[in-house]
mmCIF file of C-alpha atoms in Angstrom:
data_model
loop_
_atom_site.group_PDB
_atom_site.id
_atom_site.type_symbol
_atom_site.label_atom_id
_atom_site.label_comp_id
_atom_site.label_asym_id
_atom_site.label_seq_id
_atom_site.Cartn_x
_atom_site.Cartn_y
_atom_site.Cartn_z
ATOM 1 C CA ASP S 1 206.565 -46.658 27.784
ATOM 2 C CA GLN S 2 204.087 -44.100 29.115
ATOM 3 C CA GLN S 3 206.197 -41.805 31.273
ATOM 4 C CA VAL S 4 203.323 -39.435 32.035
ATOM 5 C CA LYS S 5 199.948 -40.928 32.897
ATOM 6 C CA GLN S 6 196.518 -39.490 33.410
ATOM 7 C CA ASN S 7 194.468 -42.429 34.588
ATOM 8 C CA SER S 8 191.089 -40.711 34.545
ATOM 9 C CA PRO S 9 189.883 -40.165 30.982
ATOM 10 C CA SER S 10 186.965 -38.060 32.156
ATOM 11 C CA LEU S 11 185.660 -36.116 35.136
ATOM 12 C CA SER S 12 182.322 -34.431 35.771
ATOM 13 C CA VAL S 13 182.011 -31.673 38.379
ATOM 14 C CA GLN S 14 179.227 -29.316 39.334
ATOM 15 C CA GLU S 15 179.670 -25.608 38.775
ATOM 16 C CA GLY S 16 181.158 -23.923 41.831
ATOM 17 C CA ARG S 17 182.750 -27.095 43.171
ATOM 18 C CA ILE S 18 186.404 -28.085 43.090
ATOM 19 C CA SER S 19 187.824 -29.993 40.127
ATOM 20 C CA ILE S 20 190.858 -32.151 40.834
ATOM 21 C CA LEU S 21 192.797 -33.574 37.915
ATOM 22 C CA ASN S 22 195.568 -36.050 38.579
ATOM 23 C CA CYS S 23 198.770 -37.021 36.835
ATOM 24 C CA ASP S 24 201.493 -39.557 37.603
ATOM 25 C CA TYR S 25 204.960 -39.782 36.135
ATOM 26 C CA THR S 26 207.773 -42.288 36.196
ATOM 27 C CA ASN S 27 210.879 -40.320 35.163
ATOM 28 C CA SER S 28 212.530 -38.630 38.144
ATOM 29 C CA MET S 29 214.652 -36.518 35.751
ATOM 30 C CA PHE S 30 211.743 -34.285 34.747
ATOM 31 C CA ASP S 31 212.444 -30.745 35.930
ATOM 32 C CA TYR S 32 209.197 -28.929 35.108
ATOM 33 C CA PHE S 33 205.575 -29.964 35.000
ATOM 34 C CA LEU S 34 202.871 -28.143 33.099
ATOM 35 C CA TRP S 35 199.142 -28.245 32.565
ATOM 36 C CA TYR S 36 197.508 -27.422 29.281
ATOM 37 C CA LYS S 37 193.862 -27.006 28.412
ATOM 38 C CA LYS S 38 192.506 -27.956 25.011
ATOM 39 C CA TYR S 39 189.210 -27.168 23.340
ATOM 40 C CA PRO S 40 188.107 -29.166 20.272
ATOM 41 C CA ALA S 41 189.733 -28.069 17.003
ATOM 42 C CA GLU S 42 192.157 -25.784 18.835
ATOM 43 C CA GLY S 43 195.734 -26.153 19.968
ATOM 44 C CA PRO S 44 196.490 -26.676 23.674
ATOM 45 C CA THR S 45 196.701 -23.540 25.794
ATOM 46 C CA PHE S 46 199.225 -23.268 28.607
ATOM 47 C CA LEU S 47 197.609 -22.980 32.039
ATOM 48 C CA ILE S 48 200.126 -23.289 34.832
ATOM 49 C CA SER S 49 203.493 -24.875 35.561
ATOM 50 C CA ILE S 50 205.570 -25.928 38.531
ATOM 51 C CA SER S 51 209.266 -26.489 38.987
ATOM 52 C CA SER S 52 210.395 -29.794 40.424
ATOM 53 C CA ILE S 53 211.929 -27.930 43.371
ATOM 54 C CA LYS S 54 208.543 -26.616 44.499
ATOM 55 C CA ASP S 55 205.478 -28.373 45.832
ATOM 56 C CA LYS S 56 202.782 -25.819 45.041
ATOM 57 C CA ASN S 57 202.067 -23.083 42.558
ATOM 58 C CA GLU S 58 198.933 -20.986 42.447
ATOM 59 C CA ASP S 59 197.460 -18.749 39.771
ATOM 60 C CA GLY S 60 193.979 -17.446 40.401
ATOM 61 C CA ARG S 61 191.528 -20.332 40.426
ATOM 62 C CA PHE S 62 194.231 -22.810 39.410
ATOM 63 C CA THR S 63 196.646 -24.500 41.808
ATOM 64 C CA VAL S 64 199.103 -27.230 40.961
ATOM 65 C CA PHE S 65 200.508 -29.526 43.648
ATOM 66 C CA LEU S 66 203.598 -31.658 43.193
ATOM 67 C CA ASN S 67 204.452 -34.680 45.347
ATOM 68 C CA LYS S 68 207.895 -35.764 44.226
ATOM 69 C CA SER S 69 208.142 -38.774 46.493
ATOM 70 C CA ALA S 70 204.939 -40.160 45.009
ATOM 71 C CA LYS S 71 205.756 -38.876 41.502
ATOM 72 C CA HIS S 72 202.321 -37.331 41.411
ATOM 73 C CA LEU S 73 200.912 -33.954 40.550
ATOM 74 C CA SER S 74 197.426 -32.570 40.583
ATOM 75 C CA LEU S 75 195.595 -29.550 39.247
ATOM 76 C CA HIS S 76 192.893 -27.994 41.404
ATOM 77 C CA ILE S 77 190.339 -25.648 39.893
ATOM 78 C CA VAL S 78 188.284 -23.693 42.418
ATOM 79 C CA PRO S 79 185.551 -22.757 41.796
ATOM 80 C CA SER S 80 184.850 -24.703 38.632
ATOM 81 C CA GLN S 81 183.051 -22.837 35.859
ATOM 82 C CA PRO S 82 181.257 -24.124 32.735
ATOM 83 C CA GLY S 83 183.965 -22.514 30.576
ATOM 84 C CA ASP S 84 186.490 -24.830 32.202
ATOM 85 C CA SER S 85 184.965 -27.756 30.308
ATOM 86 C CA ALA S 86 187.787 -28.984 28.096
ATOM 87 C CA VAL S 87 190.470 -31.662 27.876
ATOM 88 C CA TYR S 88 193.328 -31.111 30.304
ATOM 89 C CA PHE S 89 196.779 -32.435 29.528
ATOM 90 C CA CYS S 90 199.543 -32.887 32.022
ATOM 91 C CA ALA S 91 203.055 -32.479 30.583
ATOM 92 C CA ALA S 92 206.562 -32.948 31.913
ATOM 93 C CA ARG S 93 209.792 -31.477 30.615
ATOM 94 C CA GLY S 94 213.006 -33.439 30.372
ATOM 95 C CA THR S 95 216.470 -31.920 30.544
ATOM 96 C CA GLY S 96 219.220 -31.325 27.999
ATOM 97 C CA THR S 97 218.618 -32.983 24.661
ATOM 98 C CA ALA S 98 215.527 -34.574 26.185
ATOM 99 C CA SER S 99 214.152 -31.097 26.835
ATOM 100 C CA LYS S 100 210.845 -31.818 25.167
ATOM 101 C CA LEU S 101 207.425 -31.972 26.709
ATOM 102 C CA THR S 102 206.027 -35.429 27.309
ATOM 103 C CA PHE S 103 202.252 -35.368 27.550
ATOM 104 C CA GLY S 104 199.718 -37.528 29.285
ATOM 105 C CA THR S 105 196.662 -38.798 27.446
ATOM 106 C CA GLY S 106 194.400 -36.104 28.839
ATOM 107 C CA THR S 107 191.355 -35.885 31.097
ATOM 108 C CA ARG S 108 188.101 -34.538 29.757
ATOM 109 C CA LEU S 109 186.540 -32.234 32.344
ATOM 110 C CA GLN S 110 182.869 -31.416 32.142
ATOM 111 C CA VAL S 111 181.520 -28.754 34.451
ATOM 112 C CA THR S 112 177.782 -29.052 34.789
ATOM 113 C CA LEU S 113 175.284 -26.389 35.853
ATOM 114 C CA GLU K 1 202.052 -10.312 18.863
ATOM 115 C CA ALA K 2 201.012 -13.114 16.536
ATOM 116 C CA GLY K 3 200.863 -16.596 17.964
ATOM 117 C CA VAL K 4 202.065 -19.821 16.399
ATOM 118 C CA THR K 5 200.493 -20.218 12.978
ATOM 119 C CA GLN K 6 200.092 -23.451 11.081
ATOM 120 C CA SER K 7 199.056 -24.110 7.504
ATOM 121 C CA PRO K 8 197.020 -25.553 6.048
ATOM 122 C CA THR K 9 194.225 -25.925 8.595
ATOM 123 C CA HIS K 10 192.942 -29.031 6.890
ATOM 124 C CA LEU K 11 194.620 -31.375 4.432
ATOM 125 C CA ILE K 12 193.198 -34.392 2.639
ATOM 126 C CA LYS K 13 195.566 -36.821 0.938
ATOM 127 C CA THR K 14 195.325 -40.286 -0.488
ATOM 128 C CA ARG K 15 197.317 -43.236 0.776
ATOM 129 C CA GLY K 16 200.876 -43.260 -0.582
ATOM 130 C CA GLN K 17 201.036 -39.523 -1.201
ATOM 131 C CA GLN K 18 203.233 -37.031 0.600
ATOM 132 C CA ALA K 19 202.020 -34.291 2.940
ATOM 133 C CA THR K 20 203.809 -31.070 3.872
ATOM 134 C CA LEU K 21 202.726 -29.138 6.932
ATOM 135 C CA ARG K 22 204.063 -25.703 7.839
ATOM 136 C CA CYS K 23 204.566 -23.825 11.064
ATOM 137 C CA SER K 24 205.574 -20.269 11.886
ATOM 138 C CA PRO K 25 206.670 -19.810 15.500
ATOM 139 C CA ILE K 26 206.064 -16.786 17.656
ATOM 140 C CA SER K 27 208.432 -13.993 16.682
ATOM 141 C CA GLY K 28 211.686 -14.365 18.613
ATOM 142 C CA HIS K 29 211.171 -18.053 19.366
ATOM 143 C CA THR K 30 213.899 -20.363 18.124
ATOM 144 C CA SER K 31 212.595 -23.776 19.195
ATOM 145 C CA VAL K 32 209.855 -25.605 17.327
ATOM 146 C CA TYR K 33 208.201 -28.867 18.325
ATOM 147 C CA TRP K 34 205.885 -31.110 16.349
ATOM 148 C CA TYR K 35 203.301 -33.368 17.968
ATOM 149 C CA GLN K 36 200.743 -35.803 16.605
ATOM 150 C CA GLN K 37 197.360 -36.227 18.240
ATOM 151 C CA ALA K 38 195.543 -39.207 16.798
ATOM 152 C CA LEU K 39 191.853 -39.626 17.581
ATOM 153 C CA GLY K 40 191.316 -40.436 21.244
ATOM 154 C CA LEU K 41 195.008 -40.335 22.065
ATOM 155 C CA GLY K 42 197.295 -37.865 23.775
ATOM 156 C CA LEU K 43 199.961 -35.748 22.153
ATOM 157 C CA GLN K 44 202.787 -37.869 20.801
ATOM 158 C CA PHE K 45 206.128 -36.126 20.372
ATOM 159 C CA LEU K 46 207.410 -36.168 16.796
ATOM 160 C CA LEU K 47 210.327 -33.776 16.334
ATOM 161 C CA TRP K 48 212.148 -30.906 18.017
ATOM 162 C CA TYR K 49 214.124 -28.256 16.148
ATOM 163 C CA ASP K 50 216.207 -25.547 17.720
ATOM 164 C CA GLU K 51 218.434 -23.008 15.981
ATOM 165 C CA GLY K 52 217.987 -24.853 12.703
ATOM 166 C CA GLU K 53 219.034 -28.265 13.972
ATOM 167 C CA GLU K 54 217.085 -31.380 14.850
ATOM 168 C CA ARG K 55 217.556 -31.858 18.621
ATOM 169 C CA ASN K 56 215.334 -34.821 19.340
ATOM 170 C CA ARG K 57 213.072 -37.223 17.576
ATOM 171 C CA GLY K 58 210.129 -39.256 18.804
ATOM 172 C CA ASN K 59 209.363 -42.894 18.137
ATOM 173 C CA PHE K 60 208.092 -42.440 14.586
ATOM 174 C CA PRO K 61 209.281 -44.045 11.336
ATOM 175 C CA PRO K 62 211.770 -42.209 9.061
ATOM 176 C CA ARG K 63 209.018 -41.248 6.630
ATOM 177 C CA PHE K 64 208.203 -38.520 9.162
ATOM 178 C CA SER K 65 210.818 -35.821 8.658
ATOM 179 C CA GLY K 66 211.142 -32.093 8.796
ATOM 180 C CA ARG K 67 213.381 -29.118 8.882
ATOM 181 C CA GLN K 68 213.730 -25.670 10.363
ATOM 182 C CA PHE K 69 214.528 -22.697 8.194
ATOM 183 C CA PRO K 70 216.842 -19.731 8.985
ATOM 184 C CA ASN K 71 213.791 -17.662 9.988
ATOM 185 C CA TYR K 72 212.909 -20.467 12.484
ATOM 186 C CA SER K 73 209.775 -21.519 10.650
ATOM 187 C CA SER K 74 209.445 -25.249 10.220
ATOM 188 C CA GLU K 75 208.086 -27.854 7.881
ATOM 189 C CA LEU K 76 206.907 -31.379 8.657
ATOM 190 C CA ASN K 77 206.923 -33.871 5.800
ATOM 191 C CA VAL K 78 205.156 -37.194 5.871
ATOM 192 C CA ASN K 79 205.996 -39.531 2.999
ATOM 193 C CA ALA K 80 204.154 -42.637 1.824
ATOM 194 C CA LEU K 81 201.047 -41.683 3.769
ATOM 195 C CA GLU K 82 199.152 -44.428 5.562
ATOM 196 C CA LEU K 83 195.572 -44.341 6.802
ATOM 197 C CA GLU K 84 196.743 -44.295 10.422
ATOM 198 C CA ASP K 85 198.622 -41.045 9.791
ATOM 199 C CA SER K 86 195.243 -39.307 9.942
ATOM 200 C CA ALA K 87 195.532 -37.052 12.964
ATOM 201 C CA LEU K 88 195.806 -33.511 14.240
ATOM 202 C CA TYR K 89 199.393 -32.298 13.861
ATOM 203 C CA LEU K 90 200.348 -29.623 16.342
ATOM 204 C CA CYS K 91 203.298 -27.298 16.229
ATOM 205 C CA ALA K 92 204.576 -25.488 19.307
ATOM 206 C CA SER K 93 207.317 -22.925 19.836
ATOM 207 C CA ASN K 94 209.541 -21.943 22.735
ATOM 208 C CA ARG K 95 211.640 -18.856 23.208
ATOM 209 C CA ASN K 96 214.714 -21.084 23.364
ATOM 210 C CA ARG K 97 215.712 -24.593 24.399
ATOM 211 C CA GLU K 98 215.830 -23.631 28.104
ATOM 212 C CA SER K 99 212.314 -22.190 28.185
ATOM 213 C CA THR K 100 209.597 -24.158 29.907
ATOM 214 C CA GLU K 101 206.131 -23.576 28.517
ATOM 215 C CA ALA K 102 205.580 -24.152 24.814
ATOM 216 C CA PHE K 103 202.924 -22.246 22.882
ATOM 217 C CA PHE K 104 200.839 -24.204 20.423
ATOM 218 C CA GLY K 105 199.299 -23.405 17.084
ATOM 219 C CA GLN K 106 195.772 -24.450 16.174
ATOM 220 C CA GLY K 107 196.978 -27.538 14.340
ATOM 221 C CA THR K 108 196.647 -29.095 10.898
ATOM 222 C CA ARG K 109 194.022 -31.795 10.548
ATOM 223 C CA LEU K 110 195.446 -34.375 8.134
ATOM 224 C CA THR K 111 193.049 -36.916 6.701
ATOM 225 C CA VAL K 112 194.383 -39.819 4.662
ATOM 226 C CA VAL K 113 191.822 -41.603 2.507
#
C-alpha cells in the first residue's frame, strides 16, 4: 500500500526555468510533509517541510505547496540550477507510534544548460 | 557538529551470512530510523528506535532486527542474507520522537553475492 506517491520518475528542466515536483498521499493522518534531495552514493538531505495546517512554505528558491483537499503537495524550484540535478523524495510523517517518515519513490530532476 | 555516521560504507557478504550495520546519530538525538533503498526503489522504512526502545517496525521479515544502545547509537542486523537484501541501508536521526525532519547518514551499501 503506497501511501505516498511520486508518479513522475523523472523530470528535465532548463536552467533558469521553474521545476515543479509533485507528490500525492492517501493517509489524511499525516501531520508534516517534507522534501529531501539525494545525490548518488549519499544520504538524503532535508530541503523543506510544511505542516498540515499550512498551505505554503517558502525558503529561498524552494517553495512547497500543500492542497489538503486533493491530498497533493508540490515542490517548486525557481530558478532551477544545474546543481539541483538530483533525486527528490517526498516524505510524510505520521503521528504517535506511527511517527515515522513514509517516502515516495522519488523523482529524478535533471537541470540542463 | 558531526552528522549521522554509518559504518561500514560498503559491505560484501555471501548468501546465508549475517550482516551488522552501525549508526551513530547526531549528538543529542535520541531517535534513530533505518531505511532500505533497493536499486530503483524508494526508501522503505525498516525500524524506528527511540530512547532505547523499538517504536515501530516496517513490513520486513524477522531476520531484520536491531537495537539501540544507551548512547543512542544503533545496530541493524540482517540474518540469513538473501540476494535481494542487496541495497543501500540508510540511518537517520531525530532530536526526539516529536521532531519533524530526520537527518540521514551517507548509508551502507550492502552487496550479497
